[in-house]
Amino acid sequence: MSEPSGTSERPPVVTPTRVIAGLCLVIPFLAMLWVGSYAKLTPEFAGIPFFYWYQMLWVFLSSGLTYIAYVLVRREERARKEAAK
């Protein structure tokens, strides 16, 4: 049902900020799902085969992307609360 005119409208649930936050959370998942891209031994890094150091790199990248998503969503929630006042 639509709201009668003259009442305050709620901001949209899907916003560009939330889409970016969602992408930050999905990118590591997709990178690890695409095994063919990292199922190889070379190039080595400090004697460690590519397969292992690539996965370990994603541990740190995933942490950073999760933090970015958290900050974006938290900032938007703060702005929504301020707008609701």
PDB file of N, CA and C in Angstrom:
ATOM      1  N   MET A   1       0.845  -1.183   0.000  1.00  0.00           N
ATOM      2  CA  MET A   1       0.000   0.000   0.000  1.00  0.00           C
ATOM      3  C   MET A   1       0.885   1.239   0.000  1.00  0.00           C
ATOM      4  N   SER A   2       0.435   2.237  -0.700  1.00  0.00           N
ATOM      5  CA  SER A   2       1.204   3.473  -0.729  1.00  0.00           C
ATOM      6  C   SER A   2       0.785   4.360   0.428  1.00  0.00           C
ATOM      7  N   GLU A   3       1.714   5.184   0.868  1.00  0.00           N
ATOM      8  CA  GLU A   3       1.429   6.097   1.964  1.00  0.00           C
ATOM      9  C   GLU A   3       0.664   7.299   1.426  1.00  0.00           C
ATOM     10  N   PRO A   4      -0.242   7.831   2.215  1.00  0.00           N
ATOM     11  CA  PRO A   4      -0.955   9.031   1.782  1.00  0.00           C
ATOM     12  C   PRO A   4       0.020  10.194   1.609  1.00  0.00           C
ATOM     13  N   SER A   5      -0.271  11.056   0.667  1.00  0.00           N
ATOM     14  CA  SER A   5       0.611  12.196   0.447  1.00  0.00           C
ATOM     15  C   SER A   5       0.620  13.091   1.673  1.00  0.00           C
ATOM     16  N   GLY A   6       1.755  13.721   1.897  1.00  0.00           N
ATOM     17  CA  GLY A   6       1.878  14.609   3.048  1.00  0.00           C
ATOM     18  C   GLY A   6       2.582  13.945   4.219  1.00  0.00           C
ATOM     19  N   THR A   7       2.762  12.632   4.171  1.00  0.00           N
ATOM     20  CA  THR A   7       3.496  11.973   5.251  1.00  0.00           C
ATOM     21  C   THR A   7       4.963  11.876   4.855  1.00  0.00           C
ATOM     22  N   SER A   8       5.803  11.722   5.862  1.00  0.00           N
ATOM     23  CA  SER A   8       7.235  11.643   5.568  1.00  0.00           C
ATOM     24  C   SER A   8       7.560  10.295   4.934  1.00  0.00           C
ATOM     25  N   GLU A   9       8.422  10.347   3.938  1.00  0.00           N
ATOM     26  CA  GLU A   9       8.830   9.127   3.256  1.00  0.00           C
ATOM     27  C   GLU A   9      10.112   8.605   3.882  1.00  0.00           C
ATOM     28  N   ARG A  10      10.220   7.296   3.954  1.00  0.00           N
ATOM     29  CA  ARG A  10      11.439   6.688   4.460  1.00  0.00           C
ATOM     30  C   ARG A  10      12.474   6.661   3.343  1.00  0.00           C
ATOM     31  N   PRO A  11      13.743   6.781   3.696  1.00  0.00           N
ATOM     32  CA  PRO A  11      14.788   6.701   2.662  1.00  0.00           C
ATOM     33  C   PRO A  11      14.836   5.286   2.082  1.00  0.00           C
ATOM     34  N   PRO A  12      15.300   5.148   0.862  1.00  0.00           N
ATOM     35  CA  PRO A  12      15.342   3.812   0.244  1.00  0.00           C
ATOM     36  C   PRO A  12      16.292   2.882   0.994  1.00  0.00           C
ATOM     37  N   VAL A  13      15.966   1.605   0.987  1.00  0.00           N
ATOM     38  CA  VAL A  13      16.793   0.618   1.669  1.00  0.00           C
ATOM     39  C   VAL A  13      18.054   0.330   0.861  1.00  0.00           C
ATOM     40  N   VAL A  14      17.914   0.216  -0.451  1.00  0.00           N
ATOM     41  CA  VAL A  14      19.065  -0.039  -1.316  1.00  0.00           C
ATOM     42  C   VAL A  14      19.609   1.308  -1.793  1.00  0.00           C
ATOM     43  N   THR A  15      20.809   1.609  -1.342  1.00  0.00           N
ATOM     44  CA  THR A  15      21.450   2.861  -1.713  1.00  0.00           C
ATOM     45  C   THR A  15      22.810   2.546  -2.345  1.00  0.00           C
ATOM     46  N   PRO A  16      23.385   3.492  -3.050  1.00  0.00           N
ATOM     47  CA  PRO A  16      24.717   3.241  -3.628  1.00  0.00           C
ATOM     48  C   PRO A  16      25.762   2.854  -2.580  1.00  0.00           C
ATOM     49  N   THR A  17      25.677   3.442  -1.410  1.00  0.00           N
ATOM     50  CA  THR A  17      26.626   3.106  -0.345  1.00  0.00           C
ATOM     51  C   THR A  17      26.491   1.652   0.063  1.00  0.00           C
ATOM     52  N   ARG A  18      25.274   1.177   0.192  1.00  0.00           N
ATOM     53  CA  ARG A  18      25.059  -0.219   0.579  1.00  0.00           C
ATOM     54  C   ARG A  18      25.448  -1.185  -0.536  1.00  0.00           C
ATOM     55  N   VAL A  19      25.291  -0.765  -1.772  1.00  0.00           N
ATOM     56  CA  VAL A  19      25.717  -1.604  -2.894  1.00  0.00           C
ATOM     57  C   VAL A  19      27.243  -1.749  -2.866  1.00  0.00           C
ATOM     58  N   ILE A  20      27.943  -0.656  -2.615  1.00  0.00           N
ATOM     59  CA  ILE A  20      29.402  -0.703  -2.527  1.00  0.00           C
ATOM     60  C   ILE A  20      29.831  -1.587  -1.353  1.00  0.00           C
ATOM     61  N   ALA A  21      29.150  -1.448  -0.222  1.00  0.00           N
ATOM     62  CA  ALA A  21      29.464  -2.288   0.938  1.00  0.00           C
ATOM     63  C   ALA A  21      29.224  -3.759   0.610  1.00  0.00           C
ATOM     64  N   GLY A  22      28.153  -4.050  -0.087  1.00  0.00           N
ATOM     65  CA  GLY A  22      27.872  -5.423  -0.489  1.00  0.00           C
ATOM     66  C   GLY A  22      28.938  -5.977  -1.418  1.00  0.00           C
ATOM     67  N   LEU A  23      29.397  -5.150  -2.345  1.00  0.00           N
ATOM     68  CA  LEU A  23      30.469  -5.578  -3.249  1.00  0.00           C
ATOM     69  C   LEU A  23      31.758  -5.858  -2.486  1.00  0.00           C
ATOM     70  N   CYS A  24      32.030  -5.038  -1.492  1.00  0.00           N
ATOM     71  CA  CYS A  24      33.230  -5.260  -0.668  1.00  0.00           C
ATOM     72  C   CYS A  24      33.164  -6.618   0.035  1.00  0.00           C
ATOM     73  N   LEU A  25      31.973  -7.067   0.380  1.00  0.00           N
ATOM     74  CA  LEU A  25      31.826  -8.351   1.051  1.00  0.00           C
ATOM     75  C   LEU A  25      31.797  -9.525   0.077  1.00  0.00           C
ATOM     76  N   VAL A  26      31.352  -9.296  -1.153  1.00  0.00           N
ATOM     77  CA  VAL A  26      31.226 -10.372  -2.130  1.00  0.00           C
ATOM     78  C   VAL A  26      32.538 -10.638  -2.873  1.00  0.00           C
ATOM     79  N   ILE A  27      33.340  -9.617  -3.087  1.00  0.00           N
ATOM     80  CA  ILE A  27      34.568  -9.761  -3.873  1.00  0.00           C
ATOM     81  C   ILE A  27      35.493 -10.861  -3.329  1.00  0.00           C
ATOM     82  N   PRO A  28      35.793 -10.908  -2.023  1.00  0.00           N
ATOM     83  CA  PRO A  28      36.662 -11.988  -1.538  1.00  0.00           C
ATOM     84  C   PRO A  28      36.052 -13.373  -1.741  1.00  0.00           C
ATOM     85  N   PHE A  29      34.767 -13.472  -1.554  1.00  0.00           N
ATOM     86  CA  PHE A  29      34.074 -14.743  -1.748  1.00  0.00           C
ATOM     87  C   PHE A  29      34.234 -15.224  -3.183  1.00  0.00           C
ATOM     88  N   LEU A  30      34.008 -14.339  -4.133  1.00  0.00           N
ATOM     89  CA  LEU A  30      34.142 -14.709  -5.541  1.00  0.00           C
ATOM     90  C   LEU A  30      35.589 -15.018  -5.907  1.00  0.00           C
ATOM     91  N   ALA A  31      36.522 -14.274  -5.343  1.00  0.00           N
ATOM     92  CA  ALA A  31      37.936 -14.509  -5.640  1.00  0.00           C
ATOM     93  C   ALA A  31      38.365 -15.904  -5.183  1.00  0.00           C
ATOM     94  N   MET A  32      37.861 -16.352  -4.055  1.00  0.00           N
ATOM     95  CA  MET A  32      38.217 -17.679  -3.559  1.00  0.00           C
ATOM     96  C   MET A  32      37.440 -18.787  -4.268  1.00  0.00           C
ATOM     97  N   LEU A  33      36.264 -18.459  -4.784  1.00  0.00           N
ATOM     98  CA  LEU A  33      35.480 -19.449  -5.523  1.00  0.00           C
ATOM     99  C   LEU A  33      36.106 -19.774  -6.875  1.00  0.00           C
ATOM    100  N   TRP A  34      36.785 -18.826  -7.472  1.00  0.00           N
ATOM    101  CA  TRP A  34      37.381 -18.995  -8.795  1.00  0.00           C
ATOM    102  C   TRP A  34      38.750 -19.660  -8.637  1.00  0.00           C
ATOM    103  N   VAL A  35      38.744 -20.921  -8.308  1.00  0.00           N
ATOM    104  CA  VAL A  35      39.959 -21.666  -7.995  1.00  0.00           C
ATOM    105  C   VAL A  35      40.919 -21.719  -9.176  1.00  0.00           C
ATOM    106  N   GLY A  36      40.412 -21.788 -10.387  1.00  0.00           N
ATOM    107  CA  GLY A  36      41.273 -21.865 -11.557  1.00  0.00           C
ATOM    108  C   GLY A  36      42.230 -20.691 -11.689  1.00  0.00           C
ATOM    109  N   SER A  37      41.888 -19.566 -11.086  1.00  0.00           N
ATOM    110  CA  SER A  37      42.751 -18.389 -11.189  1.00  0.00           C
ATOM    111  C   SER A  37      43.994 -18.484 -10.312  1.00  0.00           C
ATOM    112  N   TYR A  38      43.957 -19.327  -9.282  1.00  0.00           N
ATOM    113  CA  TYR A  38      45.116 -19.408  -8.381  1.00  0.00           C
ATOM    114  C   TYR A  38      45.619 -20.832  -8.142  1.00  0.00           C
ATOM    115  N   ALA A  39      45.111 -21.798  -8.864  1.00  0.00           N
ATOM    116  CA  ALA A  39      45.543 -23.188  -8.697  1.00  0.00           C
ATOM    117  C   ALA A  39      46.815 -23.442  -9.516  1.00  0.00           C
ATOM    118  N   LYS A  40      47.913 -22.836  -9.083  1.00  0.00           N
ATOM    119  CA  LYS A  40      49.197 -23.008  -9.770  1.00  0.00           C
ATOM    120  C   LYS A  40      50.324 -22.807  -8.769  1.00  0.00           C
ATOM    121  N   LEU A  41      51.508 -23.204  -9.152  1.00  0.00           N
ATOM    122  CA  LEU A  41      52.649 -23.120  -8.243  1.00  0.00           C
ATOM    123  C   LEU A  41      53.476 -21.855  -8.407  1.00  0.00           C
ATOM    124  N   THR A  42      53.469 -21.295  -9.606  1.00  0.00           N
ATOM    125  CA  THR A  42      54.291 -20.109  -9.857  1.00  0.00           C
ATOM    126  C   THR A  42      53.402 -18.903 -10.074  1.00  0.00           C
ATOM    127  N   PRO A  43      53.800 -17.713  -9.769  1.00  0.00           N
ATOM    128  CA  PRO A  43      55.101 -17.304  -9.248  1.00  0.00           C
ATOM    129  C   PRO A  43      55.211 -17.586  -7.744  1.00  0.00           C
ATOM    130  N   GLU A  44      56.391 -17.893  -7.327  1.00  0.00           N
ATOM    131  CA  GLU A  44      56.647 -18.106  -5.904  1.00  0.00           C
ATOM    132  C   GLU A  44      56.994 -16.785  -5.241  1.00  0.00           C
ATOM    133  N   PHE A  45      56.695 -16.711  -3.955  1.00  0.00           N
ATOM    134  CA  PHE A  45      57.045 -15.532  -3.159  1.00  0.00           C
ATOM    135  C   PHE A  45      57.773 -16.038  -1.918  1.00  0.00           C
ATOM    136  N   ALA A  46      59.051 -15.727  -1.825  1.00  0.00           N
ATOM    137  CA  ALA A  46      59.894 -16.177  -0.708  1.00  0.00           C
ATOM    138  C   ALA A  46      59.864 -17.695  -0.576  1.00  0.00           C
ATOM    139  N   GLY A  47      59.817 -18.385  -1.710  1.00  0.00           N
ATOM    140  CA  GLY A  47      59.810 -19.835  -1.712  1.00  0.00           C
ATOM    141  C   GLY A  47      58.451 -20.469  -1.477  1.00  0.00           C
ATOM    142  N   ILE A  48      57.414 -19.638  -1.327  1.00  0.00           N
ATOM    143  CA  ILE A  48      56.059 -20.141  -1.076  1.00  0.00           C
ATOM    144  C   ILE A  48      55.319 -20.191  -2.404  1.00  0.00           C
ATOM    145  N   PRO A  49      54.723 -21.333  -2.761  1.00  0.00           N
ATOM    146  CA  PRO A  49      53.985 -21.425  -4.021  1.00  0.00           C
ATOM    147  C   PRO A  49      52.815 -20.437  -4.080  1.00  0.00           C
ATOM    148  N   PHE A  50      52.497 -20.009  -5.279  1.00  0.00           N
ATOM    149  CA  PHE A  50      51.448 -19.017  -5.512  1.00  0.00           C
ATOM    150  C   PHE A  50      50.140 -19.405  -4.839  1.00  0.00           C
ATOM    151  N   PHE A  51      49.765 -20.681  -4.942  1.00  0.00           N
ATOM    152  CA  PHE A  51      48.505 -21.162  -4.376  1.00  0.00           C
ATOM    153  C   PHE A  51      48.351 -20.747  -2.916  1.00  0.00           C
ATOM    154  N   TYR A  52      49.419 -20.848  -2.133  1.00  0.00           N
ATOM    155  CA  TYR A  52      49.341 -20.551  -0.696  1.00  0.00           C
ATOM    156  C   TYR A  52      49.410 -19.058  -0.404  1.00  0.00           C
ATOM    157  N   TRP A  53      50.368 -18.357  -1.024  1.00  0.00           N
ATOM    158  CA  TRP A  53      50.479 -16.943  -0.669  1.00  0.00           C
ATOM    159  C   TRP A  53      49.319 -16.121  -1.211  1.00  0.00           C
ATOM    160  N   TYR A  54      48.722 -16.549  -2.314  1.00  0.00           N
ATOM    161  CA  TYR A  54      47.552 -15.847  -2.842  1.00  0.00           C
ATOM    162  C   TYR A  54      46.387 -15.936  -1.855  1.00  0.00           C
ATOM    163  N   GLN A  55      46.168 -17.109  -1.297  1.00  0.00           N
ATOM    164  CA  GLN A  55      45.088 -17.269  -0.317  1.00  0.00           C
ATOM    165  C   GLN A  55      45.356 -16.473   0.950  1.00  0.00           C
ATOM    166  N   MET A  56      46.598 -16.464   1.392  1.00  0.00           N
ATOM    167  CA  MET A  56      46.941 -15.689   2.584  1.00  0.00           C
ATOM    168  C   MET A  56      46.798 -14.183   2.330  1.00  0.00           C
ATOM    169  N   LEU A  57      47.117 -13.765   1.127  1.00  0.00           N
ATOM    170  CA  LEU A  57      46.919 -12.361   0.769  1.00  0.00           C
ATOM    171  C   LEU A  57      45.439 -11.983   0.908  1.00  0.00           C
ATOM    172  N   TRP A  58      44.558 -12.867   0.498  1.00  0.00           N
ATOM    173  CA  TRP A  58      43.128 -12.592   0.591  1.00  0.00           C
ATOM    174  C   TRP A  58      42.624 -12.526   2.028  1.00  0.00           C
ATOM    175  N   VAL A  59      43.324 -13.125   2.959  1.00  0.00           N
ATOM    176  CA  VAL A  59      42.946 -12.976   4.374  1.00  0.00           C
ATOM    177  C   VAL A  59      43.030 -11.501   4.747  1.00  0.00           C
ATOM    178  N   PHE A  60      44.138 -10.858   4.367  1.00  0.00           N
ATOM    179  CA  PHE A  60      44.316  -9.443   4.699  1.00  0.00           C
ATOM    180  C   PHE A  60      43.418  -8.536   3.859  1.00  0.00           C
ATOM    181  N   LEU A  61      43.290  -8.858   2.568  1.00  0.00           N
ATOM    182  CA  LEU A  61      42.398  -8.062   1.711  1.00  0.00           C
ATOM    183  C   LEU A  61      40.954  -8.151   2.191  1.00  0.00           C
ATOM    184  N   SER A  62      40.527  -9.338   2.587  1.00  0.00           N
ATOM    185  CA  SER A  62      39.162  -9.525   3.080  1.00  0.00           C
ATOM    186  C   SER A  62      38.918  -8.727   4.347  1.00  0.00           C
ATOM    187  N   SER A  63      39.912  -8.696   5.217  1.00  0.00           N
ATOM    188  CA  SER A  63      39.787  -7.908   6.445  1.00  0.00           C
ATOM    189  C   SER A  63      39.612  -6.428   6.117  1.00  0.00           C
ATOM    190  N   GLY A  64      40.423  -5.940   5.193  1.00  0.00           N
ATOM    191  CA  GLY A  64      40.314  -4.534   4.795  1.00  0.00           C
ATOM    192  C   GLY A  64      38.982  -4.212   4.138  1.00  0.00           C
ATOM    193  N   LEU A  65      38.526  -5.089   3.255  1.00  0.00           N
ATOM    194  CA  LEU A  65      37.246  -4.851   2.574  1.00  0.00           C
ATOM    195  C   LEU A  65      36.071  -4.942   3.545  1.00  0.00           C
ATOM    196  N   THR A  66      36.159  -5.843   4.521  1.00  0.00           N
ATOM    197  CA  THR A  66      35.101  -5.944   5.536  1.00  0.00           C
ATOM    198  C   THR A  66      35.062  -4.682   6.379  1.00  0.00           C
ATOM    199  N   TYR A  67      36.217  -4.151   6.722  1.00  0.00           N
ATOM    200  CA  TYR A  67      36.273  -2.909   7.488  1.00  0.00           C
ATOM    201  C   TYR A  67      35.675  -1.747   6.688  1.00  0.00           C
ATOM    202  N   ILE A  68      36.000  -1.672   5.414  1.00  0.00           N
ATOM    203  CA  ILE A  68      35.438  -0.614   4.559  1.00  0.00           C
ATOM    204  C   ILE A  68      33.919  -0.725   4.518  1.00  0.00           C
ATOM    205  N   ALA A  69      33.403  -1.944   4.355  1.00  0.00           N
ATOM    206  CA  ALA A  69      31.946  -2.146   4.326  1.00  0.00           C
ATOM    207  C   ALA A  69      31.326  -1.708   5.651  1.00  0.00           C
ATOM    208  N   TYR A  70      31.958  -2.055   6.750  1.00  0.00           N
ATOM    209  CA  TYR A  70      31.467  -1.679   8.071  1.00  0.00           C
ATOM    210  C   TYR A  70      31.392  -0.162   8.226  1.00  0.00           C
ATOM    211  N   VAL A  71      32.467   0.515   7.828  1.00  0.00           N
ATOM    212  CA  VAL A  71      32.506   1.974   7.952  1.00  0.00           C
ATOM    213  C   VAL A  71      31.425   2.616   7.085  1.00  0.00           C
ATOM    214  N   LEU A  72      31.259   2.139   5.864  1.00  0.00           N
ATOM    215  CA  LEU A  72      30.247   2.709   4.970  1.00  0.00           C
ATOM    216  C   LEU A  72      28.840   2.550   5.527  1.00  0.00           C
ATOM    217  N   VAL A  73      28.529   1.352   6.006  1.00  0.00           N
ATOM    218  CA  VAL A  73      27.180   1.107   6.533  1.00  0.00           C
ATOM    219  C   VAL A  73      26.958   1.887   7.813  1.00  0.00           C
ATOM    220  N   ARG A  74      27.966   1.935   8.659  1.00  0.00           N
ATOM    221  CA  ARG A  74      27.817   2.689   9.915  1.00  0.00           C
ATOM    222  C   ARG A  74      27.615   4.181   9.656  1.00  0.00           C
ATOM    223  N   ARG A  75      28.366   4.724   8.694  1.00  0.00           N
ATOM    224  CA  ARG A  75      28.225   6.135   8.344  1.00  0.00           C
ATOM    225  C   ARG A  75      26.818   6.426   7.807  1.00  0.00           C
ATOM    226  N   GLU A  76      26.320   5.517   6.978  1.00  0.00           N
ATOM    227  CA  GLU A  76      24.977   5.719   6.431  1.00  0.00           C
ATOM    228  C   GLU A  76      23.903   5.611   7.512  1.00  0.00           C
ATOM    229  N   GLU A  77      24.069   4.676   8.426  1.00  0.00           N
ATOM    230  CA  GLU A  77      23.098   4.540   9.524  1.00  0.00           C
ATOM    231  C   GLU A  77      23.101   5.795  10.397  1.00  0.00           C
ATOM    232  N   ARG A  78      24.268   6.344  10.646  1.00  0.00           N
ATOM    233  CA  ARG A  78      24.359   7.588  11.421  1.00  0.00           C
ATOM    234  C   ARG A  78      23.631   8.719  10.708  1.00  0.00           C
ATOM    235  N   ALA A  79      23.824   8.801   9.390  1.00  0.00           N
ATOM    236  CA  ALA A  79      23.165   9.855   8.603  1.00  0.00           C
ATOM    237  C   ALA A  79      21.657   9.664   8.604  1.00  0.00           C
ATOM    238  N   ARG A  80      21.189   8.423   8.549  1.00  0.00           N
ATOM    239  CA  ARG A  80      19.745   8.154   8.601  1.00  0.00           C
ATOM    240  C   ARG A  80      19.156   8.590   9.939  1.00  0.00           C
ATOM    241  N   LYS A  81      19.880   8.301  11.008  1.00  0.00           N
ATOM    242  CA  LYS A  81      19.381   8.689  12.346  1.00  0.00           C
ATOM    243  C   LYS A  81      19.315  10.204  12.476  1.00  0.00           C
ATOM    244  N   GLU A  82      20.329  10.883  11.940  1.00  0.00           N
ATOM    245  CA  GLU A  82      20.332  12.352  11.985  1.00  0.00           C
ATOM    246  C   GLU A  82      19.186  12.924  11.163  1.00  0.00           C
ATOM    247  N   ALA A  83      18.892  12.318  10.019  1.00  0.00           N
ATOM    248  CA  ALA A  83      17.821  12.799   9.161  1.00  0.00           C
ATOM    249  C   ALA A  83      16.451  12.535   9.777  1.00  0.00           C
ATOM    250  N   ALA A  84      16.363  11.511  10.611  1.00  0.00           N
ATOM    251  CA  ALA A  84      15.087  11.162  11.227  1.00  0.00           C
ATOM    252  C   ALA A  84      14.729  12.111  12.370  1.00  0.00           C
ATOM    253  N   LYS A  85      15.727  12.819  12.892  1.00  0.00           N
ATOM    254  CA  LYS A  85      15.464  13.742  14.022  1.00  0.00           C
ATOM    255  C   LYS A  85      14.703  14.949  13.607  1.00  0.00           C
TER     256      LYS A  85
END
